Structures are given as C-alpha cells and as structure tokens.
C-alpha cells in the first residue's frame, strides 16, 4: 500500500494529481476540475493546502497573492433547506 | 441589527467582544464549536519561567468578563457565507442570517495535513485533534501512539498527552514526499527546532542549541544525530527516522519506520514495525481565512505569517469598510498575541461607531503598544520572521488603500 490519498472525499491520490499536472501543465484550478480533487463534500477544506503545495513543487512557482483555488460559498456543509432560508434575525 | 458581529469565540474574538461591550456596542459572538474558547481551550504548557499556561483558566477569565459586560455569545453556529449590504454585512449561518454594521473575522487557524501512505485510516488524527480530545473532551485518544512531524506545536502537545497518561512511543518525521518537504527534511526540521530550543526542559538541549545556531554545527548535529533520538521529558525525538507507512486493516495497528539520511532519503534495510493504536500527524498551522475570501477582502501571501492572509493594518482594519480581522487569521502567533489583537480590533470598531475622544485615542494607542510588547515577550514563536512579516503587511495595506 503505497498510495497517498490527497483528496479524501473524492479519493484522488498523489500519483494521479502529479500525472495530471505533468501531462497537461495544469493550474491548481484545472487540476481540480480534471481530477475532482477538492470538489467533494467538504469543499476542499482538507486537501486545498496540499494541492497548492503539489503545484508549487511541480511548477517551482511560489504562491501568488490571490488564493489559487477560489473560495466559494457555502464554506461549510449546509442543508439545502438552510441554504434557501433567508430569514434575517432582528 | 447588530453593531458588531464577531465570528470566532477564541482569545481574539472574546477580547474584542469585551472591548466593544465596554463602550456599550451591541455585540454578538458566534462560534461553530459547542463551547467558547477556541483553540485556547486545549492549551496547557509550562513556560520557561516555570509558570503554567492553562488555556481553560484563561478562557474562564475572558468569559467571566464577557458575562459581566453582557456580551452575547452563541456556540454551535457556523457561518457559511457573507454578503455586503447597504447596512454593512449579512452573515449567513446554520441558524439564519445576521445583519451587522461591523464584522470581525477571528476564525483562527487550521492544521496543514501531512499525507503519508495510510494516513486516512481511523486512528490517525491531526495533533490538534488529539489535543482537543485530551484537554477539552477528556477522551483518551488511544493507548500507545506515535507522533509524525516534529515542531513546536507537536512537542508541546506530546507533553500534554504524556501528562494525561497517554503513552507516546516517540516523535519522528514523515517519510519525504513532494507534499511534505517542509516537515520531512531533517535539516529543515532541525533549523526550526533550534529556534524553539529555549523552551526545552533540559539544560543540556538549551546549551547545545546555542552551538546549533551556527550553520556548520547544525549540519553536524543533523549528521550525527543520536540513533536513539534526543529525549525530551523521556520521549525520544527522532529527526533521522521517518514513518513510511501507517498500517492496519480497519484502523491503525502499526507504523513502519526507517532510518533516513541527513537529506531525508530512506536507508534500505532499516525498516522496523512499531505497534501503535493511534497516530498524530503534525503539519503546522495556516490562517483560516475562507470567510474573508468570500467577502472579497484582498489577500497577500506572506510566508512568515503562515500563508495567505487578508490584507489588514496594525489597527486590524481591512481595506473593506467595517471589516476587521484579529488573531491567527492575520498570521500564526501565540494565543496571547491573538488576545491583544482582539482588544485592539474591538477598539478600532468602537472608533468607527462612536465619536472619537481623547480617551479612546489613548486606549487605541495603548492597545497597539500592548500587541507589540506581547509579541516581543512571547516564548512560543511559530515563525521566526514574524516581525518582517508584519512589516510587509503594513506596506501592502498602504499600497492597496492607495490604489
């Protein structure tokens, strides 16, 4: 068992991400879209920093000031009922 | 409508709430954890002056004050989105939407994962999770474990686990791969260890570390690092051994560990199996800034602060009117710094809401000084370049605001 899981939700391993980046020269976002790493239930909360690090190591580029993988709401898992609930507290 | 909504009831959020209540602002603090205190709750360590830092006690004092001042603190609420609105901000939570004129994001930090084969097995946890289970929930994390990742945080928590009667076999590095270079390379680890050596309980280690500040000495120290590790509180700390795999069928049963060269390469034939029932992985902390990102606050990548940090100034203001940040979201530092930053952020919000008086001006000045003084005094420093990091951020803030 030598597999190193990176994205737990979508079960994407290190080798697959490395191969994708090497084959397509993909950015963090493109890598995410191609492999689904970071697109699971948790919204990339665990693997986001790892994907950034892998990209940094493979491309040799230091992270820029913009967060590589755009953060989008909801930033926590939330039920659809709650998502649609627009009740404002007083 | 609220004057101030504070996200995060840790040391920064609570002290900010107290500062705002002292000036009679209408404040609500929310936190996703079931109890207030944030990561302060888990902290328990002896400082070099012999005094104990007890996070539960520190939290109690902050809460007592908050209670006396009538601050509203609600737990189990997690914010999943923020929108700008004409009145200020609308904060979407799992318990409805809150409208506020001012918003302080004090969400602290998250732990960086360090992946190695088998790290998703039940029984593997981050070192911070082990800390919370032990000191907050009072749950035994296992009978015998190993800590993967040697740094300030993991050494402090290893000690806490020991104090709670949990057996720790040893601390070792993760086997090097491209994701964990910072934590798997003996020389890099040694460099960081040397900077925390003043905390070491042994005079011998403190003495030795003086020499290790010299480059070639440090290289020798890595090269001739004792085979049985250096013991701290009786716990072997290895920087020339790495955990290559966590093994087990349905849960952790053992780890495979091997000797490594000074460059972190595995030495074949040195593999050993160690039976453990839990593994703690320690990869350090990074600012937890998702909410600042969804509201469109500009960011800056500053390594000395721990990664991507929302742009802010010394008064804890961001370039977005009414949006403030405090605590570890602004850079990884001690809880004492976070607490001081929170008080300062609270006063900055007061300044925006109330007429500026000489008294308030003076208080803000003092709060700013207090952050600086505490930063100088703290014994645990996660990033040695914290001062440079803070200066860089000041410059960036001015640039962003000039544009």
Short mmCIF file of C-alpha atoms in Angstrom, two decimals:
data_model
loop_
_atom_site.label_atom_id
_atom_site.label_comp_id
_atom_site.label_asym_id
_atom_site.label_seq_id
_atom_site.Cartn_x
_atom_site.Cartn_y
_atom_site.Cartn_z
CA UNK A 1 0.00 0.00 0.00
CA UNK A 2 1.99 2.90 -1.29
CA UNK A 3 -0.90 5.08 -2.39
CA UNK A 4 -1.04 8.51 -0.82
CA UNK A 5 -4.57 9.85 -0.76
CA UNK A 6 -4.74 13.63 -1.19
CA UNK A 7 -8.47 14.30 -1.55
CA UNK A 8 -10.29 12.06 0.89
CA UNK A 9 -13.82 12.88 -0.28
CA UNK A 10 -13.17 12.05 -3.93
CA UNK A 11 -10.36 9.55 -3.26
CA UNK A 12 -7.82 11.19 -5.52
CA UNK A 13 -4.23 10.14 -4.88
CA UNK A 14 -0.92 11.93 -5.25
CA UNK A 15 0.14 9.96 -8.31
CA UNK A 16 -2.99 10.92 -10.22
CA UNK A 17 -2.53 14.61 -9.42
CA UNK A 18 1.15 14.50 -10.36
CA UNK A 19 0.37 12.78 -13.65
CA UNK A 20 -2.34 15.29 -14.45
CA UNK A 21 -0.12 18.30 -13.75
CA UNK A 22 2.76 16.80 -15.72
CA UNK A 23 0.59 15.82 -18.67
CA UNK A 24 -1.46 18.99 -19.02
CA UNK A 25 0.72 21.57 -17.30
CA UNK A 26 -2.48 22.42 -15.47
CA UNK A 27 -3.05 25.15 -12.89
CA UNK A 28 -4.46 24.36 -9.43
CA UNK A 29 -7.96 25.03 -10.71
CA UNK A 30 -7.57 22.99 -13.88
CA UNK A 31 -6.09 20.14 -11.83
CA UNK A 32 -9.09 20.29 -9.54
CA UNK A 33 -11.52 20.16 -12.47
CA UNK A 34 -9.67 17.31 -14.16
CA UNK A 35 -9.24 15.08 -11.10
CA UNK A 36 -12.11 16.26 -8.86
CA UNK A 37 -9.61 16.76 -6.02
CA UNK A 38 -11.14 19.41 -3.77
CA UNK A 39 -14.64 19.03 -5.21
CA UNK A 40 -16.08 16.64 -2.63
CA UNK A 41 -18.41 17.02 0.30
CA UNK A 42 -16.02 19.01 2.49
CA UNK A 43 -15.42 21.59 -0.22
CA UNK A 44 -11.67 21.08 -0.25
CA UNK A 45 -11.16 22.04 3.36
CA UNK A 46 -8.56 19.34 3.92
CA UNK A 47 -6.81 18.99 0.59
CA UNK A 48 -6.70 22.63 -0.57
CA UNK A 49 -3.31 23.37 1.06
CA UNK A 50 -1.89 20.08 -0.25
CA UNK A 51 -2.98 20.77 -3.82
CA UNK A 52 -1.36 24.22 -3.56
CA UNK A 53 1.85 22.64 -2.28
CA UNK A 54 1.94 19.98 -5.01
CA UNK A 55 1.51 22.67 -7.68
CA UNK A 56 4.21 24.80 -6.06
CA UNK A 57 6.62 21.85 -6.01
CA UNK A 58 5.92 20.70 -9.57
CA UNK A 59 5.91 24.11 -11.22
CA UNK A 60 8.52 25.74 -8.99
CA UNK A 61 6.28 28.80 -8.68
CA UNK A 62 5.77 30.49 -5.33
CA UNK A 63 2.12 31.08 -4.48
CA UNK A 64 0.77 34.39 -5.72
CA UNK A 65 -1.27 36.78 -3.61
CA UNK A 66 -4.55 35.54 -4.97
CA UNK A 67 -5.72 32.32 -3.31
CA UNK A 68 -5.06 29.67 -6.03
CA UNK A 69 -8.31 27.74 -5.65
CA UNK A 70 -11.15 30.22 -5.41
CA UNK A 71 -13.09 30.00 -2.16
CA UNK A 72 -16.81 29.83 -2.79
CA UNK A 73 -19.82 29.76 -0.51
CA UNK A 74 -21.04 27.77 1.26
CA UNK A 75 -17.70 27.38 3.08
CA UNK A 76 -19.28 24.82 5.41
CA UNK A 77 -21.54 21.89 4.50
CA UNK A 78 -25.12 23.11 4.88
CA UNK A 79 -28.52 21.63 4.12
CA UNK A 80 -30.45 22.85 1.09
CA UNK A 81 -33.29 23.96 3.36
CA UNK A 82 -30.87 26.14 5.31
CA UNK A 83 -29.26 27.44 2.16
CA UNK A 84 -32.62 28.67 0.92
CA UNK A 85 -33.70 30.12 4.26
CA UNK A 86 -33.46 33.88 4.04
CA UNK A 87 -34.92 34.67 7.47
CA UNK A 88 -32.97 37.54 9.00
CA UNK A 89 -32.60 37.83 12.76
CA UNK A 90 -33.90 41.05 14.29
CA UNK B 1 -29.37 44.91 13.54
CA UNK B 2 -26.06 44.43 15.32
CA UNK B 3 -23.29 46.97 15.82
CA UNK B 4 -20.73 44.18 15.69
CA UNK B 5 -20.78 40.52 14.76
CA UNK B 6 -17.69 38.55 15.73
CA UNK B 7 -17.02 35.20 14.08
CA UNK B 8 -14.90 33.06 16.39
CA UNK B 9 -15.07 32.87 20.19
CA UNK B 10 -11.37 32.26 20.72
CA UNK B 11 -8.97 34.59 22.54
CA UNK B 12 -9.17 37.22 19.77
CA UNK B 13 -12.95 37.16 19.38
CA UNK B 14 -13.72 37.16 23.10
CA UNK B 15 -11.38 40.00 23.99
CA UNK B 16 -12.72 42.01 21.04
CA UNK B 17 -16.26 41.44 22.33
CA UNK B 18 -15.23 42.65 25.77
CA UNK B 19 -13.63 45.80 24.35
CA UNK B 20 -16.80 46.57 22.36
CA UNK B 21 -19.08 45.96 25.36
CA UNK B 22 -17.03 48.35 27.47
CA UNK B 23 -18.18 51.03 25.04
CA UNK B 24 -21.73 49.72 25.06
CA UNK B 25 -21.86 48.41 21.50
CA UNK B 26 -24.43 45.78 20.59
CA UNK B 27 -22.28 42.67 20.09
CA UNK B 28 -22.87 39.07 19.09
CA UNK B 29 -20.12 36.45 19.08
CA UNK B 30 -20.68 33.20 17.18
CA UNK B 31 -18.56 30.06 17.08
CA UNK B 32 -19.05 26.71 15.35
CA UNK B 33 -17.64 24.72 18.26
CA UNK B 34 -20.10 23.71 21.03
CA UNK B 35 -18.23 25.77 23.63
CA UNK B 36 -16.41 29.11 23.58
CA UNK B 37 -12.63 29.48 23.91
CA UNK B 38 -11.40 28.30 20.51
CA UNK B 39 -8.05 26.60 20.47
CA UNK B 40 -7.16 28.31 23.72
CA UNK B 41 -9.17 25.57 25.46
CA UNK B 42 -6.64 22.89 24.59
CA UNK B 43 -3.52 24.75 25.68
CA UNK B 44 -1.57 23.56 28.69
CA UNK B 45 2.15 24.08 28.95
CA UNK B 46 4.87 25.21 31.29
CA UNK B 47 6.64 28.41 30.30
CA UNK B 48 10.38 28.90 30.71
CA UNK B 49 9.73 30.95 33.90
CA UNK B 50 8.13 27.86 35.43
CA UNK B 51 4.55 29.17 35.33
CA UNK B 52 1.84 27.06 33.74
CA UNK B 53 -0.25 28.42 30.89
CA UNK B 54 -3.68 26.88 31.31
CA UNK B 55 -5.98 27.65 28.41
CA UNK B 56 -9.14 26.57 30.21
CA UNK B 57 -8.38 29.00 33.04
CA UNK B 58 -7.56 31.80 30.55
CA UNK B 59 -10.84 31.14 28.73
CA UNK B 60 -12.77 31.23 32.00
CA UNK B 61 -11.38 34.68 32.79
CA UNK B 62 -12.34 36.03 29.36
CA UNK B 63 -15.84 34.55 29.70
CA UNK B 64 -16.36 35.92 33.19
CA UNK B 65 -15.60 39.37 31.91
CA UNK B 66 -17.82 38.87 28.87
CA UNK B 67 -20.62 37.76 31.17
CA UNK B 68 -20.21 40.78 33.46
CA UNK B 69 -20.27 43.08 30.44
CA UNK B 70 -23.31 41.33 28.98
CA UNK B 71 -21.78 40.08 25.73
CA UNK B 72 -23.98 37.68 23.76
CA UNK B 73 -22.02 34.52 22.85
CA UNK B 74 -23.67 31.73 20.87
CA UNK B 75 -22.00 28.43 20.08
CA UNK B 76 -22.78 25.75 17.53
CA UNK B 77 -23.37 28.43 14.90
CA UNK B 78 -21.28 28.23 11.78
CA UNK B 79 -21.11 30.96 9.18
CA UNK B 80 -21.06 29.67 5.62
CA UNK B 81 -21.35 32.89 3.63
CA UNK B 82 -21.07 36.66 3.96
CA UNK B 83 -22.57 39.33 1.72
CA UNK B 84 -22.02 43.05 1.63
CA UNK B 85 -25.18 45.05 2.20
CA UNK B 86 -26.13 48.74 2.45
CA UNK B 87 -26.10 48.49 6.27
CA UNK B 88 -22.78 46.64 6.36
CA UNK B 89 -22.80 42.86 6.16
CA UNK B 90 -25.22 39.95 6.11
CA UNK B 91 -23.74 36.83 7.63
CA UNK B 92 -25.35 33.50 6.66
CA UNK B 93 -25.20 30.84 9.35
CA UNK B 94 -26.74 27.43 10.03
CA UNK B 95 -29.18 29.32 12.25
CA UNK B 96 -30.35 32.13 9.99
CA UNK B 97 -28.94 35.37 8.67
CA UNK B 98 -27.47 38.09 10.88
CA UNK B 99 -27.21 41.75 9.84
CA UNK B 100 -24.43 43.83 11.25
CA UNK B 101 -22.76 47.19 10.72
CA UNK B 102 -19.30 45.86 11.56
CA UNK B 103 -17.83 42.42 11.17
CA UNK B 104 -14.79 40.97 12.88
CA UNK B 105 -13.46 37.71 11.46
CA UNK B 106 -11.46 35.93 14.14
CA UNK B 107 -11.56 32.39 12.81
CA UNK B 108 -8.03 31.46 13.83
CA UNK B 109 -6.02 28.81 12.05
CA UNK B 110 -6.36 25.31 10.63
CA UNK B 111 -3.85 22.49 10.59
CA UNK B 112 -1.95 21.63 7.43
CA UNK B 113 -2.29 17.98 6.58
CA UNK B 114 0.86 15.90 6.00
CA UNK B 115 -0.06 12.96 3.81
CA UNK B 116 1.78 9.63 4.05
CA UNK B 117 0.56 6.18 2.97
CA UNK B 118 -2.23 5.03 5.27
CA UNK B 119 -2.97 8.46 6.74
CA UNK B 120 -6.71 8.15 6.13
CA UNK B 121 -7.12 5.10 8.43
CA UNK B 122 -9.28 5.54 11.52
CA UNK B 123 -6.97 6.22 14.45
CA UNK B 124 -4.90 8.75 12.52
CA UNK B 125 -5.59 12.30 13.62
CA UNK B 126 -4.02 15.70 13.49
CA UNK B 127 -2.03 16.63 16.57
CA UNK B 128 -4.53 19.40 17.27
CA UNK B 129 -7.40 16.91 17.28
CA UNK B 130 -5.52 14.85 19.84
CA UNK B 131 -5.11 17.99 21.95
CA UNK B 132 -8.81 18.85 21.83
CA UNK B 133 -9.85 15.26 22.61
CA UNK B 134 -7.45 15.09 25.55
CA UNK B 135 -7.81 18.51 27.15
CA UNK B 136 -11.31 19.57 26.14
CA UNK B 137 -13.38 16.41 25.69
CA UNK B 138 -11.27 14.40 28.16
CA UNK B 139 -11.28 11.39 25.85
CA UNK B 140 -8.30 9.08 25.67
CA UNK B 141 -7.08 9.12 22.07
CA UNK B 142 -5.57 5.63 22.35
CA UNK B 143 -3.25 3.54 24.44
CA UNK B 144 0.01 3.91 22.61
CA UNK B 145 0.79 6.23 19.76
CA UNK B 146 3.44 7.87 17.67
CA UNK B 147 3.70 11.48 16.57
CA UNK B 148 4.62 12.14 12.96
CA UNK B 149 6.05 15.62 12.49
CA UNK B 150 8.47 17.37 14.85
CA UNK B 151 7.73 21.03 15.53
CA UNK B 152 6.87 23.49 18.32
CA UNK B 153 3.22 22.59 18.38
CA UNK B 154 3.66 18.81 18.27
CA UNK B 155 6.30 18.84 21.01
CA UNK B 156 4.04 20.90 23.29
CA UNK B 157 1.05 18.65 22.65
CA UNK B 158 3.13 15.47 23.03
CA UNK B 159 3.85 16.71 26.54
CA UNK B 160 0.15 17.34 27.19
CA UNK B 161 -0.69 13.80 26.09
CA UNK B 162 2.02 12.46 28.38
CA UNK B 163 0.62 14.45 31.30
CA UNK B 164 -2.77 12.92 30.60
CA UNK B 165 -1.25 9.45 30.88
CA UNK B 166 -1.25 8.55 27.20
CA UNK B 167 1.80 6.59 26.10
CA UNK B 168 3.73 8.16 23.25
CA UNK B 169 6.29 5.82 21.69
CA UNK B 170 8.29 8.59 20.01
CA UNK B 171 8.21 11.53 17.64
CA UNK B 172 9.59 11.09 14.12
CA UNK B 173 9.40 12.73 10.71
CA UNK B 174 7.03 11.84 7.90
CA UNK B 175 8.74 9.98 5.03
CA UNK B 176 9.62 12.61 2.46
CA UNK B 177 7.31 13.18 -0.49
CA UNK B 178 6.61 16.27 -2.57
CA UNK B 179 3.75 17.42 -0.36
CA UNK B 180 5.56 17.37 2.97
CA UNK B 181 9.07 18.59 2.24
CA UNK B 182 8.90 21.21 4.99
CA UNK B 183 8.25 18.51 7.57
CA UNK B 184 10.16 15.55 6.17
CA UNK B 185 13.58 17.07 5.59
CA UNK B 186 15.85 16.62 8.64
CA UNK B 187 17.84 19.81 8.10
CA UNK B 188 14.78 21.99 7.66
CA UNK B 189 13.23 20.45 10.74
CA UNK B 190 16.44 20.96 12.71
CA UNK B 191 16.58 24.64 11.73
CA UNK B 192 13.12 25.19 13.13
CA UNK B 193 13.80 23.10 16.24
CA UNK B 194 16.84 25.14 17.13
CA UNK B 195 14.68 28.23 17.29
CA UNK B 196 12.41 26.64 19.88
CA UNK B 197 15.19 25.15 21.94
CA UNK B 198 14.90 27.85 24.62
CA UNK B 199 11.69 26.07 25.60
CA UNK B 200 13.40 22.74 26.09
CA UNK B 201 13.13 21.31 29.60
CA UNK B 202 16.70 20.09 29.55
CA UNK B 203 19.58 22.46 30.19
CA UNK B 204 21.71 20.22 28.02
CA UNK B 205 19.49 20.78 24.98
CA UNK B 206 19.30 24.52 25.66
CA UNK B 207 23.09 24.62 25.92
CA UNK B 208 23.60 22.52 22.80
CA UNK B 209 21.21 24.67 20.82
CA UNK B 210 23.47 27.68 21.27
CA UNK B 211 26.01 25.91 19.10
CA UNK B 212 23.41 24.68 16.68
CA UNK B 213 22.68 28.29 15.75
CA UNK B 214 25.92 28.15 13.79
CA UNK B 215 25.34 26.66 10.34
CA UNK B 216 28.10 24.06 10.17
CA UNK B 217 27.41 22.97 13.72
CA UNK B 218 23.80 22.45 12.86
CA UNK B 219 24.76 20.35 9.86
CA UNK B 220 26.94 18.24 12.11
CA UNK B 221 24.10 17.91 14.57
CA UNK B 222 21.85 16.56 11.82
CA UNK B 223 24.60 14.29 10.56
CA UNK B 224 25.49 12.81 13.93
CA UNK B 225 22.03 12.92 15.42
CA UNK B 226 21.86 10.18 18.09
CA UNK B 227 20.43 6.89 16.85
CA UNK B 228 18.11 6.60 19.81
CA UNK B 229 16.89 10.15 19.40
CA UNK B 230 17.19 13.06 21.80
CA UNK B 231 14.96 12.63 24.80
CA UNK B 232 12.64 15.37 25.97
CA UNK B 233 10.57 14.53 29.06
CA UNK B 234 11.72 10.95 28.49
CA UNK B 235 10.20 10.98 25.00
CA UNK B 236 12.57 10.10 22.13
CA UNK B 237 12.53 12.72 19.38
CA UNK B 238 13.89 11.43 16.08
CA UNK B 239 14.81 13.57 13.13
CA UNK B 240 16.78 10.82 11.38
CA UNK B 241 13.89 8.37 11.40
CA UNK B 242 10.78 8.64 9.27
CA UNK B 243 7.40 6.95 9.28
CA UNK B 244 6.96 5.48 5.79
CA UNK B 245 3.55 3.92 6.22
CA UNK B 246 0.66 3.66 8.63
CA UNK B 247 -0.64 0.09 8.61
CA UNK B 248 -3.86 -1.57 9.67
CA UNK B 249 -6.95 -3.22 8.25
CA UNK B 250 -9.87 -1.24 9.64
CA UNK B 251 -7.88 1.00 11.96
CA UNK B 252 -4.33 1.84 12.93
CA UNK B 253 -2.41 -1.24 14.06
CA UNK B 254 1.22 -0.27 13.45
CA UNK B 255 3.57 2.04 11.63
CA UNK B 256 6.63 1.27 9.57
CA UNK B 257 9.58 3.45 10.44
CA UNK B 258 13.04 3.58 8.89
CA UNK B 259 16.32 5.44 9.22
CA UNK B 260 16.87 8.37 6.88
CA UNK B 261 19.91 10.30 5.72
CA UNK B 262 20.51 13.94 6.60
CA UNK B 263 18.76 14.73 3.30
CA UNK B 264 15.72 12.68 4.23
CA UNK B 265 16.39 9.71 1.94
CA UNK B 266 15.37 6.30 3.24
CA UNK B 267 18.12 3.89 4.19
CA UNK B 268 17.06 0.47 2.86
CA UNK B 269 17.05 -2.43 5.28
CA UNK B 270 16.41 -0.31 8.37
CA UNK B 271 12.65 -0.72 8.35
CA UNK B 272 11.02 -1.52 11.65
CA UNK B 273 7.42 -2.12 12.63
CA UNK B 274 6.11 -0.38 15.71
CA UNK B 275 2.77 -1.40 17.14
CA UNK B 276 0.58 1.59 17.93
CA UNK B 277 -3.15 2.19 18.05
CA UNK B 278 -3.11 5.85 17.13
CA UNK B 279 -1.01 8.24 15.09
CA UNK B 280 -0.89 12.03 15.38
CA UNK B 281 0.16 13.98 12.33
CA UNK B 282 1.64 17.42 12.84
CA UNK B 283 2.00 19.72 9.85
CA UNK B 284 1.76 23.14 11.42
CA UNK B 285 -0.93 25.79 11.07
CA UNK B 286 -2.20 28.13 8.39
CA UNK B 287 -4.61 31.09 8.72
CA UNK B 288 -8.24 30.03 8.28
CA UNK B 289 -9.46 32.80 6.02
CA UNK B 290 -12.24 31.35 3.84
CA UNK B 291 -14.83 33.87 5.06
CA UNK B 292 -12.57 36.84 4.34
CA UNK B 293 -12.14 35.40 0.84
CA UNK B 294 -15.85 35.04 0.07
CA UNK B 295 -16.50 38.67 1.08
CA UNK B 296 -13.82 39.82 -1.37
CA UNK B 297 -11.16 41.04 1.03
CA UNK B 298 -7.80 41.30 -0.77
CA UNK B 299 -5.14 38.77 0.25
CA UNK B 300 -1.39 38.70 0.43
CA UNK B 301 0.83 35.63 0.53
CA UNK B 302 3.34 36.11 3.35
CA UNK B 303 5.30 33.03 4.32
CA UNK B 304 6.33 34.45 7.70
CA UNK B 305 2.67 34.82 8.65
CA UNK B 306 1.81 31.27 7.63
CA UNK B 307 0.41 31.66 4.10
CA UNK B 308 -2.41 33.66 2.52
CA UNK B 309 -3.54 36.37 4.91
CA UNK B 310 -6.29 39.01 4.48
CA UNK B 311 -4.74 42.44 3.96
CA UNK B 312 -5.00 44.50 7.15
CA UNK B 313 -3.24 47.25 9.06
CA UNK B 314 -1.87 47.43 12.58
CA UNK B 315 -5.28 48.56 13.88
CA UNK B 316 -6.80 45.32 12.47
CA UNK B 317 -8.78 47.16 9.80
CA UNK B 318 -9.07 45.63 6.32
CA UNK B 319 -9.44 47.70 3.13
CA UNK B 320 -13.20 46.91 3.30
CA UNK B 321 -15.02 49.50 5.38
CA UNK B 322 -16.39 47.88 8.54
CA UNK B 323 -14.48 44.60 8.11
CA UNK B 324 -11.87 43.71 10.72
CA UNK B 325 -9.63 40.70 11.38
CA UNK B 326 -7.79 39.59 14.54
CA UNK B 327 -5.93 36.57 15.87
CA UNK B 328 -4.35 33.77 13.86
CA UNK B 329 -6.23 34.66 10.68
CA UNK B 330 -3.75 37.57 10.48
CA UNK B 331 -0.71 35.31 10.95
CA UNK B 332 0.23 32.34 13.12
CA UNK B 333 1.19 33.56 16.58
CA UNK B 334 0.61 32.77 20.23
CA UNK B 335 -2.84 32.99 21.87
CA UNK B 336 -1.53 35.90 23.95
CA UNK B 337 -0.91 37.93 20.81
CA UNK B 338 -4.35 36.96 19.49
CA UNK B 339 -5.96 38.17 22.70
CA UNK B 340 -4.16 41.51 22.50
CA UNK B 341 -5.06 41.88 18.81
CA UNK B 342 -8.70 41.21 19.65
CA UNK B 343 -8.80 44.03 22.20
CA UNK B 344 -7.26 46.36 19.63
CA UNK B 345 -9.72 45.30 16.91
CA UNK B 346 -12.59 45.92 19.35
CA UNK B 347 -11.38 49.46 20.00
CA UNK B 348 -10.97 50.11 16.26
CA UNK B 349 -14.62 49.16 15.82
CA UNK B 350 -15.58 51.45 18.71
CA UNK B 351 -13.72 54.25 16.93
CA UNK B 352 -15.85 53.74 13.83
CA UNK B 353 -19.11 53.64 15.79
CA UNK B 354 -18.57 56.32 18.44
CA UNK B 355 -17.31 59.88 18.33
CA UNK B 356 -13.55 59.82 18.67
CA UNK B 357 -12.46 61.11 22.05
CA UNK B 358 -9.03 61.73 23.56
CA UNK B 359 -9.73 58.84 25.90
CA UNK B 360 -10.40 56.42 23.03
CA UNK B 361 -7.37 57.64 21.10
CA UNK B 362 -5.22 56.95 24.12
CA UNK B 363 -6.75 53.48 24.60
CA UNK B 364 -6.10 52.54 20.96
CA UNK B 365 -2.54 53.74 21.29
CA UNK B 366 -2.07 51.60 24.40
CA UNK B 367 -3.70 48.55 22.80
CA UNK B 368 -1.36 48.85 19.82
CA UNK B 369 1.64 49.09 22.13
CA UNK B 370 0.35 46.10 24.04
CA UNK B 371 0.29 43.91 20.90
CA UNK B 372 3.89 44.89 20.16
CA UNK B 373 5.08 44.29 23.72
CA UNK B 374 3.42 40.88 23.94
CA UNK B 375 4.82 39.87 20.55
CA UNK B 376 8.30 40.66 21.91
CA UNK B 377 7.72 38.71 25.11
CA UNK B 378 6.04 35.51 23.99
CA UNK B 379 8.10 32.38 24.25
CA UNK B 380 6.39 30.33 21.56
CA UNK B 381 7.00 31.81 18.16
CA UNK B 382 5.82 29.71 15.26
CA UNK B 383 7.52 31.75 12.56
CA UNK B 384 10.84 33.41 13.34
CA UNK B 385 10.29 36.10 10.72
CA UNK B 386 7.05 37.31 12.28
CA UNK B 387 8.28 40.91 12.61
CA UNK B 388 9.30 41.12 8.96
CA UNK B 389 6.00 39.51 8.02
CA UNK B 390 4.07 42.15 9.97
CA UNK B 391 6.07 44.97 8.38
CA UNK B 392 5.45 43.58 4.90
CA UNK B 393 1.72 43.54 5.63
CA UNK B 394 1.76 47.21 6.74
CA UNK B 395 3.31 48.18 3.41
CA UNK B 396 0.85 46.08 1.43
CA UNK B 397 -2.09 47.65 3.26
CA UNK B 398 -0.91 51.13 2.31
CA UNK B 399 -0.42 50.08 -1.30
CA UNK B 400 -3.87 48.52 -1.53
CA UNK B 401 -5.54 51.57 0.03
CA UNK B 402 -3.66 53.99 -2.25
CA UNK B 403 -4.95 52.25 -5.35
#
